Coordinates of C-alpha atoms in Angstrom, one line a residue:
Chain A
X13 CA -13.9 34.6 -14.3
X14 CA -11.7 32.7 -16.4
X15 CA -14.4 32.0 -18.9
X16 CA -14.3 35.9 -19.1
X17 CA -11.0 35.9 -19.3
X18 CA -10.5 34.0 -22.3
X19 CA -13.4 35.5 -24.4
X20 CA -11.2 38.9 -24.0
X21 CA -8.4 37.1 -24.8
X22 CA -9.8 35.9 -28.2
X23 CA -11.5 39.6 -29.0
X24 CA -8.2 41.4 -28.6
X25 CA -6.1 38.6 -31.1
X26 CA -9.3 38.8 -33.8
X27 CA -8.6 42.4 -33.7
X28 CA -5.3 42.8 -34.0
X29 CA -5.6 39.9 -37.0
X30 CA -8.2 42.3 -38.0
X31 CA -5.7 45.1 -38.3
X32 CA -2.7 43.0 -39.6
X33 CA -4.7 41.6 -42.1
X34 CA -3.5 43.0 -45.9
X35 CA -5.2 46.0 -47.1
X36 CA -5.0 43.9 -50.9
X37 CA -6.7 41.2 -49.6
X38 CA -9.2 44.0 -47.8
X39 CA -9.5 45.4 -51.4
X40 CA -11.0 42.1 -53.1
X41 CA -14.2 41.1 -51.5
X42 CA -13.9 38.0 -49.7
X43 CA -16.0 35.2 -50.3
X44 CA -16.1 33.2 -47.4
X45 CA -16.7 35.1 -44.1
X46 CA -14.3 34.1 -42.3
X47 CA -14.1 34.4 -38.3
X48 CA -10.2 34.2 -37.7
X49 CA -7.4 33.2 -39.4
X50 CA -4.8 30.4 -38.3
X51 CA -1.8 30.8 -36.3
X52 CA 0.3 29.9 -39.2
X53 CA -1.2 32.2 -41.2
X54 CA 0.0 35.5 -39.2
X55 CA 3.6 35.6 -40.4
X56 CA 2.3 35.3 -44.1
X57 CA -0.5 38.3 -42.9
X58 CA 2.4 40.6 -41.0
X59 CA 4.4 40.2 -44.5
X60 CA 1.7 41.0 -47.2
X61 CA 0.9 43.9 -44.8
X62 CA 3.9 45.7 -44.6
X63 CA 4.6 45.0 -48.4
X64 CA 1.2 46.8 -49.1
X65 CA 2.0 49.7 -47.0
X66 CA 5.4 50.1 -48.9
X67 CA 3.7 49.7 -52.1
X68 CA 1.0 52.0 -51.0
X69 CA -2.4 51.8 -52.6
X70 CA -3.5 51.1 -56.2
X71 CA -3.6 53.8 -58.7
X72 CA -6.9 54.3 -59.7
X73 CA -8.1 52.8 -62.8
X74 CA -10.6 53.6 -65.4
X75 CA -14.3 51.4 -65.4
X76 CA -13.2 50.7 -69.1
X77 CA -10.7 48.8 -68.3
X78 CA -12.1 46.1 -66.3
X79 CA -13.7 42.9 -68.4
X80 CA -17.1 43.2 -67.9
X81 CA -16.9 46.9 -70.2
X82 CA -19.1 47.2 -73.2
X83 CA -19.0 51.0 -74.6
X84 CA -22.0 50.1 -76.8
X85 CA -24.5 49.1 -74.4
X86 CA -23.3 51.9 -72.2
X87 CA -23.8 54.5 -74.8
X88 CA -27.4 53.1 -75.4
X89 CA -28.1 52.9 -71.8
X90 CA -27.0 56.5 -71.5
X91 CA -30.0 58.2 -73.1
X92 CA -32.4 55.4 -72.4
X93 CA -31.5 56.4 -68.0
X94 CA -32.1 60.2 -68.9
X95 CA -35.4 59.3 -70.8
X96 CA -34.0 61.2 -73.9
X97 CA -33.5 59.6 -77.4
X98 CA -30.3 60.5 -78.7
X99 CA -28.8 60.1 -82.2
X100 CA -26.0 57.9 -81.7
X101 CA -22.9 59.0 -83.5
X102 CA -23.9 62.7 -82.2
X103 CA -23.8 61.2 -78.5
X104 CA -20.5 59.1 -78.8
X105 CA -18.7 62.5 -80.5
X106 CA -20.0 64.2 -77.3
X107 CA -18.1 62.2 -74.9
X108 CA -14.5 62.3 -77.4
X109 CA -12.6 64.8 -75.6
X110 CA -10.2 67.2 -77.7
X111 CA -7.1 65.8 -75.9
X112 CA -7.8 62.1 -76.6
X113 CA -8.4 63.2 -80.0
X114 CA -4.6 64.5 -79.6
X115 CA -3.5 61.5 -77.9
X116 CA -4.5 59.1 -81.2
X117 CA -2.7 61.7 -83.5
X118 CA 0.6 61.3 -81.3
X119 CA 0.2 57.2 -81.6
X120 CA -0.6 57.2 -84.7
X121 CA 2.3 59.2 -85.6
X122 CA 5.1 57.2 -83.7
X123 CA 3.7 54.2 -85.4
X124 CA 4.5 56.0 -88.0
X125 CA 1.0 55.7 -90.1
X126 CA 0.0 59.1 -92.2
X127 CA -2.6 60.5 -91.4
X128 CA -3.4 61.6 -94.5
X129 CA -3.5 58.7 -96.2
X130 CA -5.6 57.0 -92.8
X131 CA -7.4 59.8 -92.0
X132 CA -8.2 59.7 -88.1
X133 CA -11.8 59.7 -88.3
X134 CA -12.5 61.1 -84.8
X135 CA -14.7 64.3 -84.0
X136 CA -14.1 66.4 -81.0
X137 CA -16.7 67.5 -78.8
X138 CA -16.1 71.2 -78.8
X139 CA -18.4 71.9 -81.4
X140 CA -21.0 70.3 -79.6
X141 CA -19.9 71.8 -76.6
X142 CA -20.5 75.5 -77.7
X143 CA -24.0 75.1 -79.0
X144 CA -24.5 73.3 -75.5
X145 CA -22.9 76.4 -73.6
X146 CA -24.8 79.1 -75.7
X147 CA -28.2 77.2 -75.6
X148 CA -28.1 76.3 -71.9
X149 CA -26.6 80.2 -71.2
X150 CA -29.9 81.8 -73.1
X151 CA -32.1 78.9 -71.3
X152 CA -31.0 79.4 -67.8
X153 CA -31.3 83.3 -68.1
X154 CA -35.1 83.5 -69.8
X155 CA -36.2 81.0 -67.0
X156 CA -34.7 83.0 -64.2
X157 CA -36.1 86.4 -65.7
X158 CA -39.5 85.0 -65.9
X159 CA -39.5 83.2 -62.9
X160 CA -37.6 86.2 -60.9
X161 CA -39.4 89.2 -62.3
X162 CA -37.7 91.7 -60.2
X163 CA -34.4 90.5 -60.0
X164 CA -31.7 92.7 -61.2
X165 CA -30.5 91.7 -64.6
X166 CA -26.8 91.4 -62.6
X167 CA -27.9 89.1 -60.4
X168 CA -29.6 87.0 -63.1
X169 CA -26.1 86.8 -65.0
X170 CA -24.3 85.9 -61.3
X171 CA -26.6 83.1 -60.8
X172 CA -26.2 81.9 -64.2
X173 CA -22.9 81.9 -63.6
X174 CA -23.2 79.8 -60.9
X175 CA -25.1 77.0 -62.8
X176 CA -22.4 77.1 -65.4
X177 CA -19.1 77.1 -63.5
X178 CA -17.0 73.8 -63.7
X179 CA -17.5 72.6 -60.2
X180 CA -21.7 72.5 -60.6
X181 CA -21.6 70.9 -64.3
X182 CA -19.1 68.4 -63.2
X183 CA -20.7 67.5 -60.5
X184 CA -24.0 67.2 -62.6
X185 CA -22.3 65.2 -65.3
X186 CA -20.3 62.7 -63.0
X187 CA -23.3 62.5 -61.3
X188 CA -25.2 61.0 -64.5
X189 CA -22.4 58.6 -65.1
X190 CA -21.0 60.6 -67.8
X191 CA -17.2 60.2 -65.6
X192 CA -17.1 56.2 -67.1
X193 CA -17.9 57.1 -71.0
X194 CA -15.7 59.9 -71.3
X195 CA -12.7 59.3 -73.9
X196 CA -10.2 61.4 -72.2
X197 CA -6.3 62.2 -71.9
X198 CA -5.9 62.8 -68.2
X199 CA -7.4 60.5 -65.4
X200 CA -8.9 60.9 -62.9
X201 CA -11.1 63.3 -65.4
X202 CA -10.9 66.7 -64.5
X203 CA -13.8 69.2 -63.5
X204 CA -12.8 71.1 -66.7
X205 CA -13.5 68.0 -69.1
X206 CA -16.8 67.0 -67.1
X207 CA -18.3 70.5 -67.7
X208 CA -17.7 70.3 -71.4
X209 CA -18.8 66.7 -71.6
X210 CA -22.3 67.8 -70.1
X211 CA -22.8 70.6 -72.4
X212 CA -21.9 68.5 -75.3
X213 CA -24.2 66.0 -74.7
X214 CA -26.7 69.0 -74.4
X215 CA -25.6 70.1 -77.8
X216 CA -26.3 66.4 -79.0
X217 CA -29.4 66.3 -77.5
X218 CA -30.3 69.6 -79.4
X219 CA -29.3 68.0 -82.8
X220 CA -30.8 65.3 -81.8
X221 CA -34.5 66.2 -80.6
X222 CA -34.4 70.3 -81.2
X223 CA -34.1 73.1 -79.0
X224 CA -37.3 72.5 -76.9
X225 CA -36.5 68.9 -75.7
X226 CA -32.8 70.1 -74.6
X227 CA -34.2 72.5 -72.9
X228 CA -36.5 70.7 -71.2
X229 CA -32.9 68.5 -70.0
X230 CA -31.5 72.1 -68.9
X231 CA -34.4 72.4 -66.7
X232 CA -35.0 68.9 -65.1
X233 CA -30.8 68.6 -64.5
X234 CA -29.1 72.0 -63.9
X235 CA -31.9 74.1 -62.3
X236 CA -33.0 71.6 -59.4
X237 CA -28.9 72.9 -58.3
X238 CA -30.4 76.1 -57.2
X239 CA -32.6 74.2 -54.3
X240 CA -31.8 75.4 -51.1
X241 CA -29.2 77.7 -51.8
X242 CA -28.8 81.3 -51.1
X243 CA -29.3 83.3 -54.9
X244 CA -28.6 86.5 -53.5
X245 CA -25.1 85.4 -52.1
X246 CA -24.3 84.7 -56.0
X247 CA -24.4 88.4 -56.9
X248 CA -21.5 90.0 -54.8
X249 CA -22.9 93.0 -53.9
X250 CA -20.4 96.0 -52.8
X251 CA -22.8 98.9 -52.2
X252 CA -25.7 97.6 -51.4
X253 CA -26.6 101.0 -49.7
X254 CA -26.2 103.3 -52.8
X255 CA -28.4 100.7 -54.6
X256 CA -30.8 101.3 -52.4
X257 CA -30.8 104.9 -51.8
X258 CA -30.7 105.3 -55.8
X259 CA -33.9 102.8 -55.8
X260 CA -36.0 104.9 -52.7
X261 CA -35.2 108.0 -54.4
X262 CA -36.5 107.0 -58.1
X263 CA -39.7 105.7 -56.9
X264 CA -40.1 109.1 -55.2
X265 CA -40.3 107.5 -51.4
X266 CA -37.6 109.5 -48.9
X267 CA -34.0 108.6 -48.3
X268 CA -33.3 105.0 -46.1
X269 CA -32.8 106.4 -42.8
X270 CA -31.0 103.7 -40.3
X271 CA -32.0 103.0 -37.0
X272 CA -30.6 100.9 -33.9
X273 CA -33.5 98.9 -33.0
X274 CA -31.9 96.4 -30.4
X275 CA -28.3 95.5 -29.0
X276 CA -27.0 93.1 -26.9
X277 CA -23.3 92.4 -25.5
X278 CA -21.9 95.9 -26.6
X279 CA -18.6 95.9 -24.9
X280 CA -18.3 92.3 -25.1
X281 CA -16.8 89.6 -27.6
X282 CA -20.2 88.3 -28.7
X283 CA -22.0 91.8 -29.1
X284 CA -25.1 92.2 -31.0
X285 CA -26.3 95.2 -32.8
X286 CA -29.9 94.8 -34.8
X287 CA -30.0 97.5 -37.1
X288 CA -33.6 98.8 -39.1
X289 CA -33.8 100.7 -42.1
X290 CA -36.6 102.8 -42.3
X291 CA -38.1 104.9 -45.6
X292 CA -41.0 107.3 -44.7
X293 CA -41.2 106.2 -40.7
X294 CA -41.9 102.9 -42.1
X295 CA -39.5 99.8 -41.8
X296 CA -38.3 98.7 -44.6
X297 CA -35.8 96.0 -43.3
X298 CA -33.9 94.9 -40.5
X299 CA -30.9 92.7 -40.1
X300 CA -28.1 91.7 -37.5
X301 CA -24.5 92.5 -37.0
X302 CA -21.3 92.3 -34.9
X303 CA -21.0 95.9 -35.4
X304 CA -23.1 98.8 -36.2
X305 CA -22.0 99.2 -39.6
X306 CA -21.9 95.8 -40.2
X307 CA -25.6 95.3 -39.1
X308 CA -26.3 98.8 -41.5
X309 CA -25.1 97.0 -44.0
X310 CA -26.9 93.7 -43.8
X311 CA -30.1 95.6 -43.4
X312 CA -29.4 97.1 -46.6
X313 CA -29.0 94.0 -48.6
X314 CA -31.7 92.9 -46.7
X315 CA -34.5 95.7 -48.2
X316 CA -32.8 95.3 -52.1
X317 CA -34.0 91.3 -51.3
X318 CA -36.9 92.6 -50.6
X319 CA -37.3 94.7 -53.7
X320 CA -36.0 91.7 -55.6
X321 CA -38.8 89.0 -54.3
X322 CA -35.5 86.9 -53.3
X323 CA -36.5 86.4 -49.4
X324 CA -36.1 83.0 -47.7
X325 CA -40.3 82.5 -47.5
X326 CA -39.9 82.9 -51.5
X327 CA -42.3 79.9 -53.1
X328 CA -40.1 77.4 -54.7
X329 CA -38.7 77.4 -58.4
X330 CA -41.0 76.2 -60.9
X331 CA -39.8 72.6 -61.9
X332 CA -40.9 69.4 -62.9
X333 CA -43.7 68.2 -64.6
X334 CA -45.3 72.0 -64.0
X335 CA -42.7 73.8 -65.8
X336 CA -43.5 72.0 -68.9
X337 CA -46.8 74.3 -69.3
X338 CA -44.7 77.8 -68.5
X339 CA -45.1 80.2 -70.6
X340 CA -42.2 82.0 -71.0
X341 CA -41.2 85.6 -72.5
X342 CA -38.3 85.0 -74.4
X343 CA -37.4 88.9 -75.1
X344 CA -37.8 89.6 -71.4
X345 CA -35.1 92.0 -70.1
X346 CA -35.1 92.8 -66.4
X347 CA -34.1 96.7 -64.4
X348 CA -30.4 96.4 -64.1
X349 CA -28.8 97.8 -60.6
X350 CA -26.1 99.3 -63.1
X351 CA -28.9 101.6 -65.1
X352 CA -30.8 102.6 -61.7
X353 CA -27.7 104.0 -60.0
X354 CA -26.8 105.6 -63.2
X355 CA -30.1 107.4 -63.6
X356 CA -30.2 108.7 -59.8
X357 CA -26.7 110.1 -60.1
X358 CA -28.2 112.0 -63.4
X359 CA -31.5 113.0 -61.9
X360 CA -29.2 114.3 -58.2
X361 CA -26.7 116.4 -60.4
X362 CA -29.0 117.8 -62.9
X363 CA -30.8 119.1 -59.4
X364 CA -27.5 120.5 -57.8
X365 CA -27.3 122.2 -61.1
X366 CA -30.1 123.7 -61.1
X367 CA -29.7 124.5 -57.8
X368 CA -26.2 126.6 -58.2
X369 CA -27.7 128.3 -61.7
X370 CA -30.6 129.6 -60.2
Chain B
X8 CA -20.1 48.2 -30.2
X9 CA -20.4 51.9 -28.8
X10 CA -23.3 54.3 -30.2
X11 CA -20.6 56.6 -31.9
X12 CA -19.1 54.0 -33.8
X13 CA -22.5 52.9 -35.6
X14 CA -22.5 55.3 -38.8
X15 CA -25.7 57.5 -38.7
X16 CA -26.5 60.0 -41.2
X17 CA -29.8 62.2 -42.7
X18 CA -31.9 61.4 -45.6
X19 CA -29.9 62.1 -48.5
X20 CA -31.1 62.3 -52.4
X21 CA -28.3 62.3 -54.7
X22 CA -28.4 65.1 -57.7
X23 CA -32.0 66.3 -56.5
X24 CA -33.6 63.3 -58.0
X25 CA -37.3 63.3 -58.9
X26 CA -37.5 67.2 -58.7
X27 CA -36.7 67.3 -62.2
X28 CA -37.0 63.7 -63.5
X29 CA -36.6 60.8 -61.9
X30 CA -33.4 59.1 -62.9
X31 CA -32.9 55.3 -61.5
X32 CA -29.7 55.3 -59.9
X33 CA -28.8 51.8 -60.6
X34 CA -26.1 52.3 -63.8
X35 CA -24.2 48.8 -64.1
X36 CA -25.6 45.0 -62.7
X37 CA -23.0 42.3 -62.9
X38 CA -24.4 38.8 -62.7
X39 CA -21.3 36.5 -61.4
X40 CA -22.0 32.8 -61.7
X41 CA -20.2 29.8 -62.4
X42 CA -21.3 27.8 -65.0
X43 CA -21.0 23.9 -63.7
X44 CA -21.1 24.0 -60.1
X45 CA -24.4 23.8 -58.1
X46 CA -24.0 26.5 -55.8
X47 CA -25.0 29.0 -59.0
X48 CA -28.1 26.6 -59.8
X49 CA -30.8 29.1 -58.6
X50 CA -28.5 32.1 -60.2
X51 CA -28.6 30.3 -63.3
X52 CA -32.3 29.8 -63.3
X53 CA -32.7 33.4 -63.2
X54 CA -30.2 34.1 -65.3
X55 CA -32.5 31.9 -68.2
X56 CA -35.8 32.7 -67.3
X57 CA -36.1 36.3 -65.6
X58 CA -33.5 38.3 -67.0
X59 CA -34.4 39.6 -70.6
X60 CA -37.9 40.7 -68.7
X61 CA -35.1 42.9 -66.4
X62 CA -33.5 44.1 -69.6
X63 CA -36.1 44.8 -71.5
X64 CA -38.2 46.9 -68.4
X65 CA -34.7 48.4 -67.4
X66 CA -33.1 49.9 -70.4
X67 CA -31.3 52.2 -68.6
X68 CA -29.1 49.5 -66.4
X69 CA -26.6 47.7 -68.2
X70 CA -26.0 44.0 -67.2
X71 CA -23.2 42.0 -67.5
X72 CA -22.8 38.2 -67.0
X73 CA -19.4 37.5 -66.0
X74 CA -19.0 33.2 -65.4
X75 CA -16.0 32.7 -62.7
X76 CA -15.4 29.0 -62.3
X77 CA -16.2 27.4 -59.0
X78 CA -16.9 30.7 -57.2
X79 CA -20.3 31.6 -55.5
X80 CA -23.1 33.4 -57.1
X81 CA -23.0 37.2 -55.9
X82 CA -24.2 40.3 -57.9
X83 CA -22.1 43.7 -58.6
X84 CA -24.4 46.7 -58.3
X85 CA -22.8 49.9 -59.8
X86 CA -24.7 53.4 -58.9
X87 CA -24.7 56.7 -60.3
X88 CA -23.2 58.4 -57.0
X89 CA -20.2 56.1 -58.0
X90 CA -20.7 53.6 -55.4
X91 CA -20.7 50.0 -56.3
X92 CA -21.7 47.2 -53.9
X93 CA -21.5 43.5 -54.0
X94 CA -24.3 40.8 -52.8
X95 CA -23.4 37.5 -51.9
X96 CA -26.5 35.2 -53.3
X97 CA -25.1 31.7 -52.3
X98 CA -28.0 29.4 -51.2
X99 CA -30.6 31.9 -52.3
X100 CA -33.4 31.2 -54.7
X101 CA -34.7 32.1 -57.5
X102 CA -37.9 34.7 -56.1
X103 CA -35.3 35.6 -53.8
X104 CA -32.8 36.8 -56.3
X105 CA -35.3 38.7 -58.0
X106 CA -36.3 40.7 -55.2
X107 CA -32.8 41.8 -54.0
X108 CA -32.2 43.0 -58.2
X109 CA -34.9 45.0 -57.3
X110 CA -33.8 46.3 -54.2
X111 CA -30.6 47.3 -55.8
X112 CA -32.9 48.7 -59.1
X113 CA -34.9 51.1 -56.5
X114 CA -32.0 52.4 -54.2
X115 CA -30.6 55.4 -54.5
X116 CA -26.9 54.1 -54.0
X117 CA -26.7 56.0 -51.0
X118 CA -25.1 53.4 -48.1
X119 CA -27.7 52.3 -45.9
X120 CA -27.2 53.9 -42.5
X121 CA -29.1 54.3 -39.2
X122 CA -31.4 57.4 -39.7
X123 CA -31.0 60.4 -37.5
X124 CA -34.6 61.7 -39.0
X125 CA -37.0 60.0 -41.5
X126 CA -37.9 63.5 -42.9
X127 CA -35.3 65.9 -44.9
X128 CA -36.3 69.4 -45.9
X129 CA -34.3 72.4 -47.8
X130 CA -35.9 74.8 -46.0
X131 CA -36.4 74.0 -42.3
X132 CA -38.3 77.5 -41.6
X133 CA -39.5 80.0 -44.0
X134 CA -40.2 82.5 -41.4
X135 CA -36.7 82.3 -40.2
X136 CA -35.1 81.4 -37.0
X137 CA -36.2 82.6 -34.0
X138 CA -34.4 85.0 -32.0
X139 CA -34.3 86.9 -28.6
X140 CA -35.2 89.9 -30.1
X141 CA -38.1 88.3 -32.4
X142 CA -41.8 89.8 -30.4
X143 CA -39.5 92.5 -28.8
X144 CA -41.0 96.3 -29.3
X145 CA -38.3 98.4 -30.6
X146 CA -39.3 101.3 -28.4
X147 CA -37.6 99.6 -25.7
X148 CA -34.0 100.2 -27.3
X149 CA -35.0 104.2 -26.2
X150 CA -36.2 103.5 -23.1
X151 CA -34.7 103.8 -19.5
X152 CA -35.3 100.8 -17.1
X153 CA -36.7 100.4 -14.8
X154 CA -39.8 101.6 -16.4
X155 CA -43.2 101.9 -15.1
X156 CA -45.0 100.5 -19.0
X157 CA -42.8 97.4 -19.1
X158 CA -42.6 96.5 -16.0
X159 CA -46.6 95.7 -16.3
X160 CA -47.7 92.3 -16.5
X161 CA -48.8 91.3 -20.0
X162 CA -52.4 90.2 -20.3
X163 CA -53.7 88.6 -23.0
X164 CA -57.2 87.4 -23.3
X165 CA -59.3 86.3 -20.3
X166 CA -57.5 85.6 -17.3
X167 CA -59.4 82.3 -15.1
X168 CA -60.3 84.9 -12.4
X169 CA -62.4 86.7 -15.6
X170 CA -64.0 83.6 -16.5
X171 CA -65.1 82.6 -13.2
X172 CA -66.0 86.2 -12.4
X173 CA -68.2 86.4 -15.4
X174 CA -69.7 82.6 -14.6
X175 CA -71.2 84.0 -11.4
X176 CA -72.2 87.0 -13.2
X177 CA -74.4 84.8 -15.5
X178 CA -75.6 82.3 -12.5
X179 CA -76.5 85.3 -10.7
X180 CA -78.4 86.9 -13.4
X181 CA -80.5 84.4 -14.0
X182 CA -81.1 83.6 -10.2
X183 CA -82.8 87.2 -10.7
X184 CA -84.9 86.4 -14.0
X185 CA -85.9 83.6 -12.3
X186 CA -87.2 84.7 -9.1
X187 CA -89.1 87.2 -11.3
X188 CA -91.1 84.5 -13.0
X189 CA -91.6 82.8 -9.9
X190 CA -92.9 86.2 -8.2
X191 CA -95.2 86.5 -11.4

């Protein structure tokens, strides 16, 4: 009992040292692992806490500022970790944002130097940066044309746009270390400046090692992003039933006709209506819903998947050491959605013309 | 220590490595030693004699030897997913060190937890989820219940009344074929 008693006795103090114990010292990784601190140390503890919390916590700090920092080696290390051999001075212009570029103008000027005189001999990475964007743009769009035959051209530019948007190539880029090299104005760096980092250092790569090796870095770093997610939720969709109907009635097959196949919970808050669209007395697609017409409407997205090769049991994208021996068709242009509905609308009035003339 | 407090978590790969390229994960190692006082004595051993072969097989990791007077021997790992984690390598020797630089050369930087599974997939089903209404006819959305074709019970295959009916049909059978022989 009392041995009990005391071991409890000793847990609770060790935990609420624990919790009085100074979030700097937490910070610094101790040494010696200690089991419990002294009695005389708890007033010095309580203090350093409470000083800490009225402080608050450290602003954070860039990795070049710390001593063991060498922006040489990191450079080098840089392409050696991606397996790519970059030219040097391209590579270290790639990471010089156009705001630091700004900031050294501003210093140099309240030091009063001319910059004429001592010209700033720093390049900006926006150069770089467009050729990245337009090369990686053209890439991403060939591979997803070839690989996605039957995807509508809109779709193709949605998903594209996916891959490019700030919060994928940031994440890429920060992800490959690019967050520590970057010569910047603003810290933390910003999704913005992360994006245009990573396609510089695509637009390095292509000075450096031509079109077909950056490409290659497209494919092995930007496309893997597309794994498990849903490509057809890219391309917002607003009609997906007039797509269809003007799709059924250019390849000559008869109008989508919807059907209730199943319901569950009508009157209920958790009611279930499965709704199938059929073309010809033969299904085409099927899909759930809340509602009726939210279910209709699901089942039409569902058949223009369908039509697009886009289901869930789709194989998986062509990557890796596989894609290196695709051969793609550069020229390639896919159906657009935009030019289908177009032409049906055409075809249907020239009818109803005909129609009322004769 | 109770069971929600332990952190658990799935298989994770950061950035979809090794669908792609394989990237090593490991970005910065810093060697801390001091330079006089025993306790670094196995560190420094390494430090002379393995770690230009770790260099020069790693070019992608950049080291850093960073000599803090009469402090322990630990190494700073720095990983791609931004994580950075520190080893304690007091009292350990040589071999040893090697083999925890390559632990930290091989990890993913991901912080080691309890598993929930061993296995990770993108697509857990590529037939999709099941549902109540998956091997349901559709006709039955039309139809008035009770009715006489549903409420039937479903056979499929042989039943074990079939089977054993069918064994005494063939027992029985030959029974007959026999007894002819025999009668020839």
């Amino acid at each position: 009992m009392a041995a009990s008693l005391v071991r409890t006795c000793v847990l609770t103090t060790r935990r609420t040292l624990q919790f009085l114990r100074p979030i700097s010292f937490a910070l610094q990784e101790s040494h010696d692992s200690k089991r419990s601190y002294h009695r005389r140390q708890k007033g010095f503890l309580r203090e350093m806490y409470k000083k800490r919390i009225d402080i608050g916590p450290d602003k954070p700090r860039r990795r070049s500022e710390w001593i063991n920092w060498n922006y040489d080696c990191e450079i080098f290390s840089f392409g050696q970790r991606l397996g790519e051999n970059f030219d040097e001075g391209s590579l270290r212009q790639a990471f010089v944002h156009r705001s630091y570029v700004e900031q050294e103008k501003e210093k140099r000027a309240e030091l009063g130097i001319d910059l004429e005189s001592v010209p700033l001999e720093l390049d900006d990475n926006s150069d770089l940066a467009n050729s990245g964007d337009k090369l990686m743009k053209d890439y991403l769009k060939v591979y997803l044309r070839n690989i996605y035959p039957y995807m509508f051209e809109e779709c193709i530019s949605s998903v594209c746009d996916h891959l490019m948007m700030d919060e994928t190539l940031s994440h890429i880029a920060s992800h490959l270390g690019c967050e520590d090299l970057i010569l910047c104005q603003d810290f933390p760096v910003q999704p913005s400046v992360l994006s245009v980092t990573f396609k510089a250092v695509v637009g390095a790569l292509e000075q450096a090692q031509g079109k077909e090796r950056a490409e290659a870095f497209v494919r092995d770093f930007v496309l893997p992003q597309l794994i498990g997610k849903d490509l057809n939720e890219m391309w917002p969709l607003h009609n997906p039933m007039g797509l269809l109907v003007a799709l059924l009635s250019l390849t000559g097959r008869g109008q989508p006709e919807p059907r209730l196949l199943w319901k569950s919970g009508s009157n209920t808050m958790m009611s279930l209506y499965w709704v199938g669209i059929y073309s010809n007395k033969q299904l085409i697609s099927k899909a759930p819903g809340e509602t009726v017409l939210i279910a209709e409407e699901m089942a039409a997205r569902e058949a223009v998947k369908k039509v697009m090769r886009t289901e869930d049991n789709r194989p998986p994208l062509v990557l890796g050491t596989v894609a290196e021996r695709l051969e793609l068709d550069r020229d390639r242009v896919n159906a657009s959605a935009e030019d289908i509905v177009r032409r049906h609308y055409e075809q249907s009035s020239g009818q109803s013309d005909s129609i009322t003339s004769s | 220590m109770s069971n929600n407090a332990i952190p658990r978590d799935f298989v994770k790969n950061v950035l979809q490595n090794g669908v792609g390229r394989y990237v090593c994960q490991l970005k910065r190692i810093t060697f801390r030693f001091c330079k006089s006082h025993g306790g670094s004595r196995h560190m420094r051993d390494f430090i002379e004699n393995n770690l230009l072969e770790f260099t020069q097989k790693n070019p992608g990791v950049v080291c850093y030897l960073q000599p803090r007077r009469h402090r322990p021997p630990s190494v700073v790992a720095e990983f791609l997913n931004g994580r950075r984690e520190v080893m304690l390598l007091s009292g350990k020797e040589v071999p040893e060190i090697c083999k925890w630089v390559e632990h930290m050369r091989t990890r993913s930087g991901v912080q080691i937890v309890n598993m929930i599974q061993n296995n990770h997939t993108e697509t857990p089903s590529t037939q999709g989820i099941w549902h109540p209404f998956m091997f349901r006819d559709s006709e039955m959305a039309a139809t008035e219940f009770p009715s006489k074709k549903f409420s039937q019970i479903q056979v499929t295959g042989k039943t074990a009344t079939d089977l054993v009916l069918e064994e005494q049909l063939k027992v029985s059978s030959s029974e007959s074929s026999d007894s002819h022989i025999e009668g020839k």
